[in-house]
Coordinates of C-alpha atoms and ligand atoms in Angstrom, one line a residue:
M1 CA 9.4 13.9 9.4
P2 CA 9.2 10.6 11.4
P3 CA 10.1 7.4 9.5
L4 CA 7.1 6.1 7.6
P5 CA 5.8 2.7 8.7
V6 CA 6.6 0.9 5.5
E7 CA 6.1 -2.5 7.1
V8 CA 2.6 -1.7 8.2
A9 CA 1.6 -0.5 4.7
L10 CA 3.3 -3.5 3.1
R11 CA 1.2 -5.9 5.3
A12 CA -2.0 -4.0 4.4
A13 CA -1.0 -4.1 0.7
L14 CA -0.3 -7.9 0.8
Q15 CA -3.7 -8.5 2.6
A16 CA -5.5 -6.4 0.0
G17 CA -3.9 -8.4 -2.8
A18 CA -4.7 -11.7 -1.1
A19 CA -8.3 -10.6 -0.7
V20 CA -8.8 -10.3 -4.5
H21 CA -6.7 -13.4 -5.4
G22 CA -8.6 -15.4 -7.9
T23 CA -10.8 -12.6 -9.2
T24 CA -8.4 -10.5 -11.4
S25 CA -7.0 -12.7 -14.2
P26 CA -5.5 -12.1 -16.6
N27 CA -4.4 -9.3 -14.3
P28 CA -2.3 -10.0 -11.2
P29 CA -3.9 -9.7 -7.7
V30 CA -2.0 -6.6 -6.7
G31 CA -2.5 -4.8 -3.4
A32 CA -1.6 -1.1 -2.6
A33 CA -1.6 1.0 0.6
I34 CA -1.1 4.7 1.0
L35 CA 0.6 6.4 4.0
S36 CA -0.1 10.1 4.5
A37 CA 2.9 12.4 4.9
D38 CA 2.6 12.0 8.7
G39 CA 2.6 8.2 8.5
Q40 CA -1.1 7.3 8.8
L41 CA -2.5 4.5 6.8
V42 CA -5.1 6.4 4.8
G43 CA -6.0 4.1 1.8
V44 CA -5.8 0.5 0.9
G45 CA -7.0 -1.2 -2.3
G46 CA -6.7 -4.3 -4.5
T47 CA -6.9 -4.9 -8.3
Q48 CA -10.5 -5.0 -9.5
P49 CA -11.6 -7.6 -12.1
A50 CA -10.0 -7.1 -15.5
G51 CA -11.0 -3.8 -17.1
G52 CA -11.6 -2.2 -13.6
P53 CA -9.2 0.0 -11.7
H54 CA -5.8 -1.2 -10.6
A55 CA -4.9 -1.5 -6.9
E56 CA -3.1 2.0 -6.8
V57 CA -6.2 3.7 -8.1
M58 CA -8.4 2.1 -5.5
A59 CA -6.0 3.0 -2.7
L60 CA -5.6 6.6 -4.0
R61 CA -9.4 7.0 -4.1
A62 CA -9.7 5.9 -0.5
A63 CA -6.8 8.3 0.5
G64 CA -8.1 11.4 -1.3
D65 CA -6.1 14.5 -0.5
Q66 CA -4.2 12.7 2.2
A67 CA -2.0 11.0 -0.4
R68 CA -0.2 14.3 -1.1
G69 CA 3.4 14.1 0.2
G70 CA 2.8 10.6 1.3
M71 CA 4.0 7.1 0.3
A72 CA 2.4 4.4 -1.8
V73 CA 3.4 0.8 -1.0
V74 CA 2.4 -1.6 -3.9
T75 CA 3.0 -5.3 -4.4
L76 CA 3.8 -4.8 -8.1
E77 CA 5.7 -2.0 -9.9
P78 CA 3.0 0.5 -10.9
C79 CA 2.0 0.1 -14.5
N80 CA 3.1 2.7 -17.1
H81 CA 0.8 2.0 -19.9
T82 CA -2.8 2.6 -21.0
G83 CA -4.3 -0.8 -21.3
R84 CA -7.8 -1.3 -20.3
T85 CA -7.1 1.4 -17.7
G86 CA -4.8 4.4 -17.5
P87 CA -1.2 4.3 -16.2
C88 CA -0.9 4.0 -12.3
S89 CA 2.5 5.8 -12.5
Q90 CA 0.7 8.9 -13.8
A91 CA -2.1 8.6 -11.2
L92 CA 0.4 8.5 -8.4
V93 CA 2.2 11.6 -9.7
E94 CA -1.0 13.5 -10.1
A95 CA -2.0 12.6 -6.5
G96 CA 1.2 14.1 -5.3
V97 CA 2.7 10.9 -3.8
A98 CA 6.3 11.6 -2.8
Y99 CA 7.5 8.0 -2.2
V100 CA 6.8 4.7 -3.9
R101 CA 7.9 1.3 -2.6
Y102 CA 7.1 -1.8 -4.6
L103 CA 7.8 -5.5 -4.2
H104 CA 7.9 -7.2 -7.7
S105 CA 9.1 -5.8 -11.0
D106 CA 6.4 -6.1 -13.7
P107 CA 7.6 -8.7 -16.2
N108 CA 4.9 -7.6 -18.7
A109 CA 6.9 -5.5 -21.1
A110 CA 3.8 -3.6 -22.2
A111 CA 3.1 -2.3 -18.7
S112 CA 6.6 -2.0 -17.1
G113 CA 8.6 1.2 -16.8
G114 CA 6.5 2.7 -14.0
A115 CA 9.5 3.0 -11.6
D116 CA 11.5 5.0 -14.2
Y117 CA 8.5 7.3 -15.0
L118 CA 8.0 8.0 -11.3
R119 CA 11.7 8.8 -10.7
A120 CA 11.7 11.1 -13.8
H121 CA 8.8 13.0 -12.1
G122 CA 10.7 13.5 -8.8
V123 CA 9.2 10.6 -6.8
D124 CA 11.5 8.7 -4.4
V125 CA 11.2 5.1 -5.7
Q126 CA 12.7 1.9 -4.2
Q127 CA 12.0 -1.8 -4.8
L128 CA 11.6 -3.8 -1.6
P129 CA 13.2 -7.2 -1.2
D130 CA 10.7 -9.3 -3.3
E131 CA 10.7 -12.6 -1.4
A132 CA 6.9 -12.6 -0.8
P133 CA 5.3 -15.5 -2.8
D134 CA 2.0 -13.5 -3.3
L135 CA 2.2 -13.0 -7.1
A136 CA 4.5 -16.1 -7.8
P137 CA 2.0 -17.9 -10.1
W138 CA 1.2 -14.8 -12.1
L139 CA 4.8 -13.7 -12.5
A140 CA 5.9 -17.2 -13.6
A141 CA 2.9 -17.4 -16.0
V142 CA 3.8 -14.1 -17.7
R143 CA 7.5 -15.2 -18.0
M144 CA 6.5 -18.6 -19.5
S145 CA 3.6 -17.3 -21.7
R146 CA 1.4 -20.2 -20.4
P147 CA -0.6 -20.7 -17.2
H148 CA 1.3 -21.6 -14.0
V149 CA 0.4 -25.3 -13.2
T150 CA 0.0 -26.7 -9.7
L151 CA -0.5 -30.5 -9.4
K152 CA -2.6 -31.4 -6.4
F153 CA -3.3 -34.8 -4.9
A154 CA -4.2 -36.4 -1.6
Q155 CA -2.4 -39.6 -0.5
T156 CA -2.1 -42.0 2.3
L157 CA 1.3 -42.4 4.1
D158 CA 2.2 -45.2 1.7
G159 CA 1.5 -43.1 -1.4
F160 CA -2.0 -44.2 -2.5
T161 CA -4.7 -41.9 -3.7
A162 CA -7.4 -44.5 -3.7
A163 CA -8.0 -48.0 -2.4
E164 CA -8.0 -51.0 -4.7
D165 CA -11.7 -50.7 -5.2
G166 CA -11.3 -47.1 -6.4
S167 CA -12.8 -45.5 -3.3
S168 CA -11.0 -42.2 -2.8
Q169 CA -13.6 -39.8 -1.5
W170 CA -12.4 -39.3 2.1
I171 CA -8.6 -39.8 2.2
T172 CA -8.0 -36.6 4.1
G173 CA -10.1 -35.1 6.9
E174 CA -12.5 -32.1 7.2
E175 CA -9.9 -29.4 7.6
A176 CA -7.9 -30.5 4.6
R177 CA -11.0 -30.6 2.5
R178 CA -12.0 -27.1 3.6
H179 CA -8.5 -25.9 2.6
V180 CA -8.9 -27.5 -0.8
H181 CA -12.1 -25.6 -1.4
A182 CA -10.5 -22.3 -0.3
D183 CA -7.6 -22.9 -2.5
R184 CA -9.7 -23.8 -5.6
R185 CA -11.4 -20.4 -5.3
R186 CA -8.0 -18.7 -5.9
R187 CA -7.4 -20.6 -9.1
D188 CA -8.5 -19.7 -12.6
A189 CA -9.2 -23.2 -13.7
I190 CA -9.3 -26.7 -12.3
I191 CA -8.4 -29.6 -14.6
I192 CA -9.2 -33.3 -14.5
G193 CA -8.8 -36.1 -17.0
T194 CA -11.6 -37.9 -18.7
G195 CA -11.1 -41.0 -16.6
T196 CA -11.6 -39.0 -13.4
A197 CA -14.6 -37.2 -14.9
V198 CA -16.3 -40.5 -15.6
A199 CA -15.3 -42.4 -12.4
D200 CA -15.8 -39.6 -9.8
N201 CA -18.2 -37.2 -11.6
P202 CA -16.7 -34.4 -9.4
S203 CA -18.4 -31.0 -9.3
L204 CA -15.0 -29.3 -8.8
T205 CA -16.7 -26.3 -7.2
A206 CA -15.2 -24.2 -4.5
R207 CA -17.7 -24.9 -1.7
L208 CA -17.4 -22.4 1.1
D209 CA -20.3 -20.7 2.8
D210 CA -18.6 -17.3 3.0
G211 CA -20.8 -15.6 0.4
L212 CA -18.1 -15.2 -2.1
T213 CA -19.0 -16.3 -5.6
H214 CA -15.8 -16.8 -7.7
Q215 CA -15.7 -20.2 -9.2
P216 CA -12.8 -21.4 -11.2
R217 CA -13.3 -22.7 -14.7
R218 CA -13.8 -26.4 -14.9
V219 CA -11.7 -28.2 -17.5
I220 CA -11.5 -31.8 -18.7
I221 CA -8.6 -33.0 -20.8
G222 CA -8.9 -36.1 -23.0
T223 CA -10.2 -37.2 -26.3
R224 CA -13.3 -39.1 -25.1
D225 CA -16.2 -36.8 -25.9
L226 CA -18.0 -36.3 -22.6
Q227 CA -20.2 -33.3 -23.3
R228 CA -20.4 -32.2 -19.6
P229 CA -22.3 -29.0 -19.3
G230 CA -20.3 -26.4 -17.4
F231 CA -17.0 -28.0 -18.3
E232 CA -14.6 -27.0 -21.1
Q233 CA -12.9 -30.0 -22.8
Y234 CA -9.6 -30.1 -24.7
P235 CA -8.1 -33.1 -26.4
G236 CA -4.6 -32.7 -24.8
I237 CA -2.4 -30.7 -22.5
T238 CA -0.8 -28.5 -25.1
Q239 CA -4.2 -27.4 -26.5
A240 CA -5.6 -26.9 -23.0
L241 CA -2.7 -24.7 -21.9
A242 CA -2.8 -22.6 -25.0
A243 CA -6.5 -22.1 -24.9
L244 CA -6.5 -21.3 -21.2
W245 CA -3.6 -18.8 -21.6
E246 CA -5.4 -17.1 -24.6
T247 CA -8.6 -16.7 -22.5
G248 CA -6.9 -15.2 -19.5
A249 CA -6.1 -18.1 -17.1
R250 CA -2.8 -17.6 -15.3
D251 CA -3.0 -20.0 -12.3
I252 CA -4.5 -23.4 -12.8
L253 CA -4.8 -26.6 -10.6
V254 CA -4.5 -30.1 -12.0
E255 CA -6.5 -32.5 -9.8
G256 CA -5.9 -35.9 -11.4
G257 CA -6.3 -38.7 -12.0
A258 CA -3.0 -40.6 -12.1
S259 CA -2.8 -40.8 -15.8
L260 CA -3.3 -37.0 -16.4
A261 CA -0.8 -36.3 -13.5
S262 CA 1.8 -38.4 -15.3
S263 CA 1.2 -36.7 -18.6
F264 CA 1.6 -33.3 -17.1
L265 CA 4.9 -34.3 -15.5
E266 CA 6.1 -35.9 -18.7
A267 CA 5.3 -32.7 -20.6
G268 CA 7.5 -30.8 -18.1
V269 CA 4.8 -28.3 -17.2
V270 CA 4.3 -29.0 -13.5
D271 CA 5.5 -25.8 -11.7
A272 CA 4.3 -26.6 -8.2
V273 CA 2.9 -29.5 -6.2
Q274 CA 0.4 -29.6 -3.4
A275 CA 0.5 -33.0 -1.6
Y276 CA -2.0 -33.6 1.1
L277 CA -0.8 -36.5 3.3
A278 CA -3.3 -38.4 5.5
P279 CA -2.0 -40.4 8.5
T280 CA -3.3 -43.7 7.1
L281 CA -2.0 -46.8 5.5
L282 CA -3.6 -48.8 2.7
G283 CA -1.0 -51.4 1.8
D284 CA -2.1 -51.4 -1.8
G285 CA -4.3 -49.3 -4.0
R286 CA -3.9 -46.7 -6.8
G287 CA -0.8 -44.6 -6.9
V288 CA -0.4 -40.8 -7.4
L289 CA 1.0 -41.4 -10.9
A290 CA 0.1 -44.0 -13.5
R291 CA 3.6 -44.7 -14.9
A292 CA 7.2 -44.9 -13.7
V293 CA 9.2 -41.7 -14.5
G294 CA 12.3 -43.9 -15.0
P295 CA 13.9 -47.1 -14.0
T296 CA 16.2 -45.8 -11.2
L297 CA 16.2 -43.4 -8.3
A298 CA 18.3 -40.9 -10.3
D299 CA 15.2 -40.4 -12.6
A300 CA 13.0 -39.2 -9.7
I301 CA 11.5 -35.8 -10.3
A302 CA 12.7 -33.5 -7.4
F303 CA 10.9 -30.6 -5.9
D304 CA 11.9 -27.9 -3.4
L305 CA 9.8 -27.9 -0.2
D306 CA 8.3 -24.4 0.4
N307 CA 5.7 -25.0 3.1
V308 CA 4.6 -27.7 5.6
I309 CA 1.0 -26.9 6.8
R310 CA -0.8 -28.9 9.4
L311 CA -4.5 -29.3 8.7
G312 CA -6.1 -31.2 11.5
D313 CA -4.5 -34.7 11.4
D314 CA -3.4 -34.2 7.8
V315 CA -0.3 -32.4 6.4
L316 CA -0.1 -30.3 3.3
L317 CA 3.3 -30.2 1.6
E318 CA 3.7 -27.3 -0.9
M319 CA 6.6 -27.6 -3.3
T320 CA 7.9 -26.0 -6.4
R321 CA 9.8 -27.5 -9.3
R322 CA 13.6 -27.8 -8.8
D323 CA 15.2 -26.3 -11.9
Ligands
AOF1 C1 -0.6 -2.1 -11.6 N1 -1.6 -2.2 -10.6 O1 -3.2 -3.4 -9.6 C2 -2.3 -4.3 -11.6 C3 -1.3 -4.1 -12.6 O2 -5.1 -3.9 -19.1 P1 -4.8 -3.2 -17.8 O3 -4.8 -1.7 -18.0 O4 -5.7 -3.6 -16.7 O5 -3.3 -3.5 -17.5 C4 -2.9 -4.9 -17.2 C5 -1.5 -5.0 -16.8 O6 -1.1 -4.1 -15.7 C6 -1.1 -6.4 -16.3 O7 -0.7 -7.2 -17.3 C7 0.1 -6.1 -15.4 O8 1.3 -5.9 -16.1 C8 -0.3 -4.7 -14.8 N2 -1.1 -5.0 -13.6 N3 -0.5 -3.0 -12.6 O9 0.0 -1.0 -11.6 C9 -2.4 -3.3 -10.6 N4 -3.1 -5.3 -11.6
ZN2 ZN1 -1.8 0.1 -13.1

């Protein structure tokens, strides 16, 4: 038999996972691809909204009989439990799949064990090097038992998010704003403080004219009672994170303002940062944070730089917390 094109199937599986990102919580956005015994890509699928079929089942349905003797490439270890759906491990065995390759181990104790089950049923199982960041927020959230938090802000070169008069609407250009909207759609919730809710009255919707409808939950944190229809409100960070976790949110975005951003950092719950940098200078204005994190440079909160993305004339820096 010729070597199976695992790379081709992995790329298809990652794409299928990316396509359902933002629609699956509390489940992860998994992708799966099936190669027939002679190496053809015969089925691709992504996790359906919670309660619906998992990625493997979608891909097996597309592959039909051609899965027999073939290979399944999945971005997460196939589940081994009956939750809202049946075990994917069993579905793969029943379909006659001979090889399984998966990226990430499932940290959810209730669902893990699929690799062992498959091996016990004669399937050749291997974990692939799991460097891909596709499921990073979900994996981190499950390990921490709270939503993964990304802090997002846009700033001038000299670190201001708004001018002295508070005007902040158009710090970055069109491409960066489009990127923000695409990114919001992948999140489960977008969070702002009461100050920002009052000052900017933002809609926080993911505006893109591509026909897709997923909108993240819109959350305000603060004690001032705002009664905004369409927004959930919690008095503090702890309550918000607990309630969001309980109701299925795994990947959330904090959009400011400066006071809320400071509080999230002080609470030690900022896992990732997205900093949009505009090539402009203001000289003075409102900073990203509301308070100093400490008196000296040694107190600075450090991040690891993961990505530098050019968006028109702006730059997006993506970072994760340095442990
Ligand atoms: C997979 N393939 O596509 C996904 C998996 O309640 P259930 O039955 O939907 O199971 C949810 C758990 O299954 C979830 O917490 C995670 O551990 C795993 N997700 N597993 O084999 C998939 N989305
Ligand atoms: Zn499953």
